[in-house]
Amino acid sequence: MTGIHPAWLPAEAFRAVGSRRVAVHGDGELVDTIRAEVASAGSPSSSSPDLALSIAATPGSLGDEGFALARSDGVTTVVADAPAGLLYGFFHVVRLGEAAFNADRPVEEHRPALRRRMVEHWDNVHVNPVMGQVERGYAGGSLFWERGALRADLRRVRDYARLLASCGINAVAVNNVNVHATEAHLLTDRLGEVAAIAAELRPYGIRVHLSVNFASPIMLGGLATADPLDPSVREWWAATTSRVYETIPDFGGYVVKADSEGQPGPFAYGRSHADGANMLADALAPHGGVVHWRAFVYNHRQDWRDRSTDRARAAYDHFAPLDGQFHDNAILQVKHGPIDFQTREPVSPVIAAMPGTRLAVELQATQEYTGQQRHVCYLAPMWSEMLRFRLHADDGPAVAAIAESGGLVAVSNVGDDPFWTGHPLAQANLYAFGRLAWAPDADPLAILDEWIGLTFPAAPPQLRQTLRAMMDDSWHTYEKYTAPLGVGFMVRPGHHYGPDVDGYEYTSWGTYHFADRDGVGVDRTRATGTGFTGQYPQPWADVYESLDQCPDELLLFFHHVPYGHVLRSGSTVIQHIYDTHFDGADEAARIRDSWSVVGHLVDPGVDARVRERLDEQVRSAEEWRDQINTYFFRKSGVPDAKNRRIY
Ligand code: GCW
């Protein structure tokens, strides 16, 4: 490999289309994009085509982004009501490859389940002294900015847009939700940079969104206040937003992190988060924009001695009482779990609590807490479980259905690294995110197979099967050797990589495990704990409350139990900790072994990068195993029933 890895769109992935005669009917920028794609695939254009892509003369019921696909009489046809749908239909044909051409197909209609399918970058313009160019980025620098300036050459952004569109993503927020002094200016005097990025994304149907600082009227407008009910503040936002739309007519809207981890917000003025969000919603409404207002609001200056404050409760306590108060173009963006993208969390109860509010669900493709793109960790099984979860009873809506009102958002795992994502296999997470946002019911294993097929089109069956086996269950493997039974954290403070069991235990961040000589876990019950279980509707309020019914994998999230507590699996908590940590580290070693057999079947550059990462994963998994096991052995004094080496 020389240059930039093509990810899931190598030239070979276009071979089936490229060897067919293709006709494209329709007008508009996105249809021209399809024409350019067809030409670069090598397809001759033809009036008697093998593949006909057309905008319907009279729009039917496919919507802006849907398409219909069929094959009969030797012609594969894709029809859409609008150009974006035709583009998605084109990429669907690419995904199908030969299968799109080798037999008749009855008409299939495809429409995205979620209208907003968004990737958010935590990219900084100015290299942040603590967080670097990309906050929680594990794939090099930013695709957009380099050391304080917009990149002169944005061609790679166009390639990025193509990758995103091919898996169905239609919105990108370009900058970090922690909006520092330099980045605040993207809204005003540096708006041209956002417009330049928008111009690269637009041909692939992707709208640009911008993270803004709530205190912008003070920072940029010279006002004395950012009070959302102050008329001069409202006028400033309205005028500023109008200028944004003069420059970027299809601008998507704002993303806001307010009153969170040091960011300014409406609390300073005694106003609610609905007041703050609605002010921005009103400024955006005349232009058709939306504000994504984040629900990640909690006290990060907690006293660890204070057992009454529970970070898991915070989003619900702040936002559930505001249900019904948000304007229609204000979308409350909720992290999928109540804390912070841990390897295992229950689904956030906020998602069930706000039927009168448009909700977007946020997840983390960047692997901050799941191995930082040094460990193989295919996240689609976790996301799929969450999207299918029904917070009410079995007949209530799944999370994905609730998110239809606002969308699905992933924090990006991409940077300027030649492999896009650092670990080449981490590309699968971005791909799977797009596919799940389009079809949340899709099977994560089928998505993985699809990704393998596109990314390694020449792969012999042995390579495909090995990749599948390495990746499919890799989230569980990671879970086994890290913090046990849903208790979370136990990572090194600051960078969050590797084990540090007590690293956060006596800090202000609200992420504790309370291990002592007798037991471990956080009592979040109504009976004796923080009462967090009461934020869930039934049956979960009772299931999580009950020691007997609580699922094992979440036991320590909800309960503080003695080491001898017997899990539903039949094992004690302490023995489970030992067993999973030995198993997890062994599995990491097996993943590496299996790659060593097939690595030579891929490009040497890919092989070298994967090997380097697997070595680190094995080293790190052993470190996790030994620190966790030793810690709990020393605390509990309970020996391993299998007498393995603990230090
Ligand atoms: O997980 C935490 C991260 C912060 C991040 C924050 C958030 C952008 O450690 O780096 O800040 O979440 O989601 O706002």
XYZ file of C-alpha atoms and ligand atoms in Angstrom:
661
model
C 0.000 0.000 0.000
C 1.234 3.474 -0.840
C -0.582 6.572 0.314
C -4.007 6.445 1.855
C -5.770 3.163 2.472
C -9.041 2.990 0.494
C -10.942 1.544 3.493
C -14.136 -0.216 2.300
C -14.056 1.364 -1.148
C -11.033 -0.118 -2.931
C -11.160 -0.068 -6.728
C -11.973 -3.804 -6.747
C -15.183 -3.128 -4.836
C -16.424 -1.374 -7.999
C -15.511 -4.186 -10.351
C -19.029 -5.504 -10.834
C -20.389 -2.057 -11.648
C -17.315 -1.115 -13.648
C -17.727 -4.026 -16.018
C -21.386 -3.184 -16.788
C -22.967 -0.654 -19.104
C -24.629 1.977 -16.965
C -27.186 4.713 -17.635
C -27.827 7.502 -15.133
C -30.948 9.651 -15.533
C -31.578 12.783 -13.530
C -30.200 16.171 -12.651
C -28.458 17.774 -9.753
C -25.147 17.727 -7.945
C -25.634 14.301 -6.368
C -26.651 12.759 -9.672
C -23.487 14.224 -11.178
C -21.585 12.559 -8.339
C -23.066 9.221 -9.393
C -22.046 9.889 -12.998
C -18.511 10.605 -11.870
C -18.479 7.428 -9.751
C -19.695 5.349 -12.669
C -17.073 6.857 -14.960
C -14.263 6.248 -12.497
C -15.417 2.659 -12.016
C -14.795 2.293 -15.755
C -18.384 1.576 -16.793
C -19.196 2.569 -20.355
C -22.357 4.667 -20.451
C -25.043 3.236 -22.631
C -28.638 3.653 -23.696
C -29.155 -0.121 -23.465
C -27.630 -0.576 -20.043
C -27.141 -3.448 -17.612
C -27.709 -0.988 -14.798
C -30.115 1.953 -14.988
C -30.217 4.517 -12.220
C -32.999 7.081 -12.462
C -34.901 9.708 -10.589
C -38.597 8.845 -10.818
C -40.609 11.102 -13.109
C -43.309 11.352 -10.460
C -42.072 10.968 -6.900
C -43.635 8.079 -5.044
C -43.259 7.130 -1.421
C -39.530 6.550 -1.211
C -38.777 9.880 0.442
C -35.639 11.954 -0.028
C -33.247 9.161 0.751
C -34.986 5.927 -0.159
C -34.606 3.901 -3.322
C -36.086 0.892 -5.045
C -33.958 -1.816 -6.590
C -34.999 -4.577 -8.970
C -33.645 -6.745 -11.753
C -35.561 -8.159 -14.693
C -35.005 -8.692 -18.416
C -31.289 -8.431 -17.928
C -31.410 -4.939 -16.447
C -30.831 -3.909 -12.846
C -32.775 -0.765 -12.055
C -32.469 1.673 -9.207
C -35.176 4.287 -8.897
C -35.342 7.091 -6.352
C -37.575 10.072 -5.755
C -34.657 12.357 -5.052
C -30.914 12.498 -5.814
C -29.751 11.456 -2.336
C -31.812 8.276 -2.614
C -30.241 7.522 -5.963
C -26.761 7.950 -4.506
C -27.579 5.503 -1.694
C -29.033 3.135 -4.277
C -25.836 3.310 -6.286
C -23.741 2.394 -3.257
C -26.139 -0.425 -2.485
C -25.411 -1.883 -5.905
C -21.694 -1.549 -5.171
C -22.198 -3.468 -1.925
C -24.077 -6.211 -3.705
C -21.355 -6.552 -6.343
C -22.025 -9.429 -8.745
C -25.140 -10.327 -6.794
C -26.795 -7.197 -8.230
C -26.500 -8.657 -11.720
C -26.592 -12.408 -11.650
C -30.300 -13.145 -11.180
C -33.700 -11.533 -11.350
C -34.764 -9.638 -8.241
C -38.227 -8.567 -7.247
C -38.573 -4.902 -6.328
C -37.061 -4.131 -2.943
C -37.609 -0.750 -1.336
C -34.989 0.674 0.999
C -35.451 3.657 3.275
C -33.308 4.755 6.199
C -34.914 4.125 9.571
C -33.356 7.287 10.967
C -33.345 10.572 9.127
C -30.275 12.006 10.903
C -27.204 9.823 10.751
C -24.396 11.897 12.036
C -20.721 11.723 12.841
C -19.320 14.237 15.294
C -15.662 15.145 15.281
C -13.931 16.251 18.410
C -11.354 18.029 16.241
C -9.638 21.146 17.492
C -8.307 23.875 15.206
C -5.541 24.821 17.552
C -3.607 21.927 19.057
C -4.944 21.797 22.597
C -2.176 21.544 25.208
C -3.982 18.716 27.015
C -6.135 17.019 24.382
C -4.069 17.585 21.242
C -5.391 18.149 17.744
C -8.273 15.703 18.151
C -9.750 15.177 21.605
C -9.898 11.427 22.264
C -8.557 10.881 18.759
C -6.473 7.753 18.145
C -5.877 8.115 14.443
C -3.443 10.971 14.095
C -4.394 14.565 13.449
C -7.539 16.146 12.089
C -8.695 15.670 8.512
C -9.725 19.316 8.528
C -7.207 21.347 10.508
C -3.505 21.197 11.075
C -1.709 23.261 13.705
C -4.130 26.134 13.816
C -5.088 26.374 10.147
C -7.498 24.770 7.735
C -5.625 22.267 5.593
C -4.727 23.736 2.222
C -5.544 20.474 0.481
C -9.001 19.168 1.325
C -9.112 16.394 -1.263
C -9.049 13.809 1.451
C -12.182 15.318 2.947
C -13.927 14.526 -0.336
C -12.757 10.904 -0.066
C -13.993 10.857 3.498
C -17.407 12.116 2.383
C -17.531 9.307 -0.128
C -16.786 6.694 2.521
C -19.439 8.159 4.792
C -22.097 8.382 2.094
C -21.414 4.824 1.002
C -22.515 3.582 4.418
C -25.374 6.041 4.724
C -24.093 8.876 6.915
C -25.567 12.269 6.022
C -24.306 14.769 8.595
C -20.946 15.735 10.066
C -20.225 18.057 12.978
C -16.743 19.277 12.232
C -15.360 20.477 15.564
C -15.025 19.460 19.187
C -17.969 19.979 21.538
C -15.456 21.517 23.938
C -15.273 24.756 21.966
C -12.112 26.573 22.981
C -11.221 30.204 22.235
C -9.844 29.688 18.719
C -12.566 27.274 17.637
C -15.331 29.628 18.800
C -14.421 31.819 15.811
C -15.533 29.188 13.318
C -18.992 30.633 13.868
C -18.044 34.117 12.706
C -14.776 35.346 11.239
C -13.508 31.815 10.465
C -16.796 30.612 9.002
C -15.126 30.399 5.587
C -13.259 27.324 6.838
C -16.510 25.586 7.678
C -17.848 26.563 4.255
C -14.789 25.053 2.589
C -15.346 21.752 4.404
C -19.055 21.874 3.555
C -18.152 22.230 -0.120
C -16.216 18.951 0.009
C -18.973 17.059 1.828
C -21.931 18.415 -0.166
C -21.442 16.353 -3.360
C -22.027 13.263 -1.218
C -25.184 14.549 0.426
C -23.583 15.381 3.772
C -24.534 18.488 5.707
C -22.183 20.303 7.970
C -22.946 21.065 11.613
C -20.871 23.208 13.951
C -20.206 22.959 17.683
C -20.634 26.401 19.202
C -19.735 27.903 22.541
C -22.715 29.027 24.583
C -20.826 32.156 25.623
C -20.242 33.242 22.012
C -22.195 36.494 22.415
C -19.581 37.490 25.012
C -16.537 35.898 23.385
C -17.281 37.009 19.848
C -20.039 39.603 20.036
C -18.699 41.864 22.765
C -21.912 41.588 24.779
C -21.863 41.605 28.555
C -24.032 38.497 28.865
C -24.996 35.244 27.169
C -28.322 35.046 29.011
C -30.633 33.164 26.661
C -33.606 35.341 27.583
C -31.804 38.644 27.040
C -33.104 40.280 23.830
C -29.676 41.479 22.716
C -28.317 37.920 23.075
C -31.199 36.512 21.073
C -30.683 39.133 18.375
C -26.988 38.364 18.242
C -27.648 34.666 17.688
C -30.342 35.386 15.096
C -28.092 37.724 13.099
C -25.065 35.462 13.420
C -27.082 32.446 12.316
C -28.452 34.340 9.305
C -24.885 35.053 8.246
C -24.029 31.373 8.597
C -26.857 30.507 6.207
C -25.846 33.222 3.732
C -22.470 31.499 3.545
C -23.632 27.862 3.841
C -27.237 27.616 2.644
C -27.558 23.914 3.517
C -25.928 24.271 6.951
C -27.294 21.611 9.313
C -27.198 23.397 12.655
C -25.397 23.690 15.969
C -24.122 21.197 18.536
C -23.856 22.424 22.125
C -22.187 21.090 25.246
C -23.339 23.462 27.969
C -22.770 23.491 31.730
C -20.661 20.393 31.356
C -17.027 19.801 32.281
C -16.303 23.507 32.430
C -18.211 24.656 29.333
C -20.435 27.729 29.834
C -24.211 27.367 29.819
C -27.560 28.748 30.895
C -27.127 27.869 34.587
C -24.912 30.958 35.009
C -28.024 33.081 34.379
C -30.439 30.993 36.390
C -31.999 29.687 33.161
C -32.880 26.158 32.230
C -31.380 24.029 29.505
C -34.668 24.302 27.646
C -34.238 28.099 27.666
C -30.727 27.723 26.285
C -31.616 25.180 23.617
C -34.744 27.028 22.545
C -32.903 30.282 22.024
C -30.595 28.584 19.530
C -33.487 26.631 18.036
C -35.300 29.903 17.396
C -32.269 31.400 15.684
C -32.002 28.302 13.448
C -35.701 27.737 12.751
C -36.177 30.297 9.944
C -33.403 28.518 8.030
C -34.503 24.950 8.668
C -31.608 24.141 11.014
C -31.555 22.155 14.250
C -29.650 22.409 17.493
C -28.242 19.224 19.007
C -28.218 20.011 22.714
C -26.215 17.484 24.720
C -27.638 15.927 27.868
C -24.149 15.127 29.217
C -24.523 17.406 32.241
C -23.218 16.301 35.630
C -21.171 17.522 38.564
C -17.524 16.838 37.781
C -16.423 18.493 41.004
C -17.956 15.937 43.287
C -16.549 15.110 46.709
C -15.718 11.395 46.648
C -16.817 11.193 50.294
C -20.323 12.279 49.332
C -22.364 9.124 48.792
C -25.587 10.982 47.971
C -24.443 12.258 44.572
C -24.582 9.703 41.772
C -23.260 10.685 38.366
C -25.472 8.064 36.707
C -28.525 9.995 37.872
C -27.440 13.363 36.548
C -28.769 13.479 32.968
C -32.210 12.290 33.998
C -32.377 14.585 37.009
C -31.473 17.571 34.843
C -33.512 16.825 31.742
C -36.525 14.613 32.463
C -38.378 17.483 34.213
C -37.927 19.570 31.047
C -39.767 17.111 28.799
C -42.195 18.915 26.523
C -40.434 22.265 26.853
C -38.007 21.943 23.940
C -38.918 23.505 20.615
C -39.420 21.259 17.663
C -36.011 21.886 16.097
C -34.170 21.333 19.384
C -32.844 17.779 19.604
C -31.676 16.502 22.957
C -28.590 14.393 22.354
C -28.234 11.656 24.971
C -25.273 9.348 25.509
C -26.500 5.778 25.221
C -25.509 4.935 28.764
C -25.983 6.954 31.945
C -22.277 7.530 32.587
C -19.796 7.812 29.772
C -19.265 5.282 26.977
C -17.956 2.525 29.234
C -17.432 -0.970 27.900
C -20.695 -2.021 29.521
C -23.461 0.251 30.717
C -27.209 -0.101 30.948
C -29.224 1.964 28.485
C -29.755 5.525 29.702
C -33.137 5.952 31.395
C -33.366 9.434 29.838
C -34.255 7.710 26.575
C -37.492 6.448 28.111
C -38.295 9.581 30.036
C -38.877 12.236 27.394
C -41.683 11.274 25.027
C -42.378 14.953 24.326
C -38.812 15.713 23.197
C -36.894 14.856 20.053
C -34.009 12.643 21.112
C -30.780 11.718 19.391
C -28.719 8.867 20.813
C -24.960 9.386 20.951
C -22.376 6.637 20.902
C -18.616 6.578 20.673
C -16.940 5.146 17.589
C -13.677 6.582 18.820
C -12.498 3.932 21.268
C -11.763 6.124 24.258
C -12.777 3.431 26.726
C -12.634 0.404 24.452
C -8.957 0.081 23.639
C -8.153 3.327 21.848
C -7.840 1.722 18.441
C -4.884 -0.317 19.636
C -7.166 -3.184 20.659
C -9.495 -4.978 18.264
C -12.953 -4.140 19.530
C -15.825 -4.409 17.064
C -18.534 -2.308 18.653
C -21.547 -3.067 16.479
C -22.785 -5.879 18.778
C -22.864 -3.417 21.688
C -24.633 -0.756 19.651
C -27.074 -3.245 18.228
C -27.996 -4.534 21.680
C -28.579 -0.964 22.809
C -30.619 0.021 19.733
C -32.873 -3.028 20.105
C -33.328 -2.593 23.841
C -36.871 -1.867 24.980
C -36.883 0.361 28.017
C -40.562 -0.114 28.674
C -42.068 -3.550 28.562
C -41.412 -5.921 25.676
C -44.076 -4.308 23.548
C -42.711 -0.764 24.027
C -40.561 0.987 21.451
C -36.947 -0.021 20.950
C -34.293 2.645 21.512
C -33.872 2.934 17.744
C -37.543 3.806 17.332
C -37.304 6.529 19.961
C -34.201 7.890 18.231
C -36.151 8.278 14.984
C -37.214 11.677 16.296
C -33.652 12.980 16.547
C -31.208 10.539 15.014
C -28.104 8.577 15.818
C -24.761 10.241 16.409
C -21.294 8.713 16.639
C -18.209 10.433 17.922
C -15.771 9.954 15.046
C -12.858 7.530 15.159
C -11.160 9.029 12.095
C -8.050 11.123 11.689
C -5.335 11.844 9.135
C -3.740 8.442 9.715
C -3.140 6.540 6.427
C -5.578 3.880 7.627
C -8.116 6.530 8.703
C -8.691 4.892 12.086
C -5.222 3.923 13.373
C -6.082 0.252 13.711
C -7.137 -0.868 10.224
C -9.792 -3.125 11.742
C -11.351 -0.148 13.555
C -12.651 1.014 10.173
C -15.367 -1.583 10.665
C -16.807 0.442 13.541
C -17.379 3.518 11.416
C -18.855 1.411 8.642
C -21.117 -0.457 11.035
C -22.276 2.759 12.636
C -23.506 4.060 9.290
C -25.218 0.797 8.455
C -26.924 0.563 11.857
C -28.101 4.168 11.636
C -29.704 3.248 8.326
C -31.098 -0.072 9.538
C -30.878 -0.513 13.332
C -32.257 -4.050 13.064
C -29.398 -5.170 10.844
C -27.357 -8.076 12.172
C -23.906 -6.896 13.352
C -22.328 -10.100 12.056
C -23.854 -9.576 8.613
C -22.520 -6.018 8.641
C -19.103 -7.356 9.574
C -19.201 -9.807 6.666
C -20.243 -7.000 4.361
C -17.367 -4.846 5.569
C -14.868 -7.691 5.187
C -16.131 -8.387 1.668
C -15.763 -4.782 0.575
C -12.471 -4.051 2.331
C -10.741 -7.298 1.359
C -12.421 -8.128 -1.945
C -9.771 -10.620 -2.978
C -9.746 -12.398 0.376
C -9.750 -16.185 0.280
C -12.307 -17.840 2.581
C -9.643 -18.521 5.208
C -8.949 -14.802 5.616
C -12.619 -13.918 5.749
C -13.323 -16.530 8.366
C -10.358 -15.515 10.455
C -11.307 -11.848 10.397
C -14.839 -12.749 11.339
C -13.671 -14.882 14.247
C -11.184 -12.247 15.430
C -13.668 -9.402 15.376
C -17.177 -10.698 15.948
C -16.855 -11.261 19.685
C -13.990 -8.861 20.325
C -16.117 -6.507 22.424
C -16.766 -9.341 24.887
C -13.091 -10.210 24.900
C -12.221 -6.632 25.763
C -14.897 -6.604 28.433
C -13.467 -9.750 30.003
C -10.014 -8.372 30.696
C -11.055 -4.850 31.762
C -13.321 -3.528 34.567
C -15.623 -6.371 35.686
C -19.416 -6.774 35.686
C -20.363 -3.295 34.526
C -18.531 -1.402 37.256
C -16.701 0.723 34.661
C -13.658 2.974 34.646
C -10.599 1.498 36.434
C -8.638 3.225 33.655
C -5.655 5.483 34.001
C -6.966 9.016 34.688
C -6.449 11.575 31.970
C -5.656 9.510 28.912
C -7.957 6.620 29.897
C -5.749 3.859 28.504
C -4.755 0.782 30.454
C -5.606 -0.313 34.002
C -5.496 1.808 37.132
C -8.042 0.307 39.482
C -8.080 3.113 42.030
C -7.097 5.806 39.552
C -10.437 7.577 39.833
C -11.484 6.284 43.233
C -10.680 9.388 45.249
C -11.198 12.011 42.535
C -14.001 14.454 41.811
C -15.320 12.741 38.669
C -18.023 10.571 40.200
C -16.737 7.270 38.802
C -16.194 4.979 41.765
C -16.210 1.212 42.374
C -16.107 1.184 46.210
C -14.040 -2.003 46.460
C -13.027 -2.899 50.006
C -11.991 -6.110 51.759
C -15.552 -7.434 51.707
C -16.968 -6.511 48.322
C -17.275 -4.220 45.326
C -19.832 -2.291 43.265
C -22.087 0.731 43.396
C -25.365 0.482 45.253
C -27.796 2.297 42.989
C -30.931 0.681 44.400
C -33.904 2.542 45.772
C -33.864 0.439 48.906
C -30.371 1.216 50.161
C -28.498 3.097 47.460
C -28.653 6.194 45.290
C -32.102 5.409 43.908
C -30.944 5.411 40.301
C -32.915 2.217 39.563
C -36.034 4.311 40.117
C -35.329 6.304 36.967
C -36.259 3.260 34.881
C -39.764 2.326 33.870
C -40.992 -1.157 34.708
C -39.925 -3.883 34.353
C -36.364 -2.547 34.527
C -36.859 -0.529 37.698
C -37.505 -3.800 39.503
C -35.172 -6.018 37.502
C -32.179 -3.778 38.190
C -33.246 -3.280 41.804
C -33.306 -6.996 42.463
C -30.062 -8.789 43.225
C -31.545 -11.983 41.873
C -32.816 -10.584 38.616
C -30.144 -8.047 37.719
C -28.210 -9.320 34.695
C -24.725 -10.489 35.682
C -22.965 -8.194 33.259
C -24.469 -5.153 35.012
C -24.359 -6.425 38.575
C -21.695 -4.067 39.887
C -23.248 -1.119 38.093
C -26.340 -1.523 40.262
C -25.235 -3.335 43.391
C -22.481 -3.495 45.974
C -21.994 -7.173 46.741
C -19.639 -9.379 48.747
C -16.938 -11.207 46.799
C -18.646 -14.471 47.595
C -21.944 -13.405 46.023
C -23.085 -16.076 43.602
C -23.894 -14.820 40.124
C -26.721 -16.111 37.976
C -23.998 -17.966 36.087
C -23.254 -19.974 39.267
C -19.811 -18.494 39.816
C -18.895 -16.204 42.700
C -18.047 -12.600 41.895
C -14.392 -13.044 42.836
C -13.989 -16.251 40.854
C -15.751 -14.633 37.907
C -13.245 -11.787 38.035
C -10.316 -14.212 37.984
C -11.806 -16.440 35.291
C -12.810 -13.687 32.898
C -9.459 -11.966 33.227
C -7.486 -15.113 32.493
C -9.846 -15.965 29.652
C -9.856 -12.469 28.196
C -6.085 -12.218 28.044
C -5.940 -15.725 26.499
C -8.478 -14.710 23.892
C -6.413 -11.634 23.016
C -3.418 -13.927 22.481
C -5.533 -16.224 20.300
C -6.667 -13.269 18.203
C -3.030 -12.431 17.584
C -2.164 -16.050 16.790
C -4.933 -16.361 14.275
C -3.836 -13.213 12.464
C -0.268 -14.500 12.265
C -1.565 -17.302 10.038
C -3.411 -15.082 7.561
C -1.641 -11.709 7.752
C 0.455 -12.445 4.669
C -2.755 -12.598 2.619
C -3.301 -8.838 2.896
C -1.311 -5.813 1.830
C 1.999 -5.777 3.758
C 1.269 -2.278 5.073
C -2.030 -3.407 6.539
C -0.445 -6.554 7.938
C 2.366 -4.621 9.614
C -0.030 -2.184 11.250
C -2.370 -4.926 12.439
C 0.526 -6.946 13.899
C 1.896 -3.957 15.752
C -1.536 -3.276 17.270
C -2.101 -6.930 18.188
C 1.225 -7.059 20.019
C 0.143 -4.069 22.052
C -3.284 -5.561 22.687
C -1.773 -8.755 24.050
C 0.649 -6.824 26.243
C -2.081 -4.544 27.523
C -4.555 -7.384 28.122
C -1.962 -9.136 30.301
C -1.389 -5.919 32.200
C -5.128 -5.567 32.767
C -5.432 -9.200 33.826
C -2.598 -9.003 36.306
C -3.532 -5.668 37.837
C -7.219 -6.473 38.219
C -6.632 -9.961 39.553
C -3.890 -8.867 41.917
C -5.914 -5.946 43.171
C -8.921 -8.102 44.006
C -6.842 -10.908 45.424
C -5.088 -8.486 47.764
C -8.369 -6.820 48.759
C -10.344 -9.994 49.283
C -7.703 -12.526 50.269
C -9.721 -15.125 48.363
C -7.468 -17.461 46.372
C -8.185 -18.447 42.798
C -9.982 -21.808 42.798
C -7.819 -22.832 39.859
C -4.642 -21.730 41.510
C -3.314 -19.674 38.616
C -0.606 -17.070 38.943
C -1.750 -13.913 40.703
C 0.833 -11.481 42.008
O -15.903 10.847 27.710
C -15.700 12.171 28.017
C -14.380 12.502 27.439
C -14.185 13.968 27.151
C -15.365 14.452 26.313
C -16.632 14.222 27.111
C -17.881 14.641 26.345
C -15.417 16.093 24.579
O -13.375 12.029 28.294
O -12.966 14.121 26.462
O -15.232 15.802 25.927
O -16.777 12.866 27.408
O -18.539 13.757 25.822
O -18.189 15.810 26.286
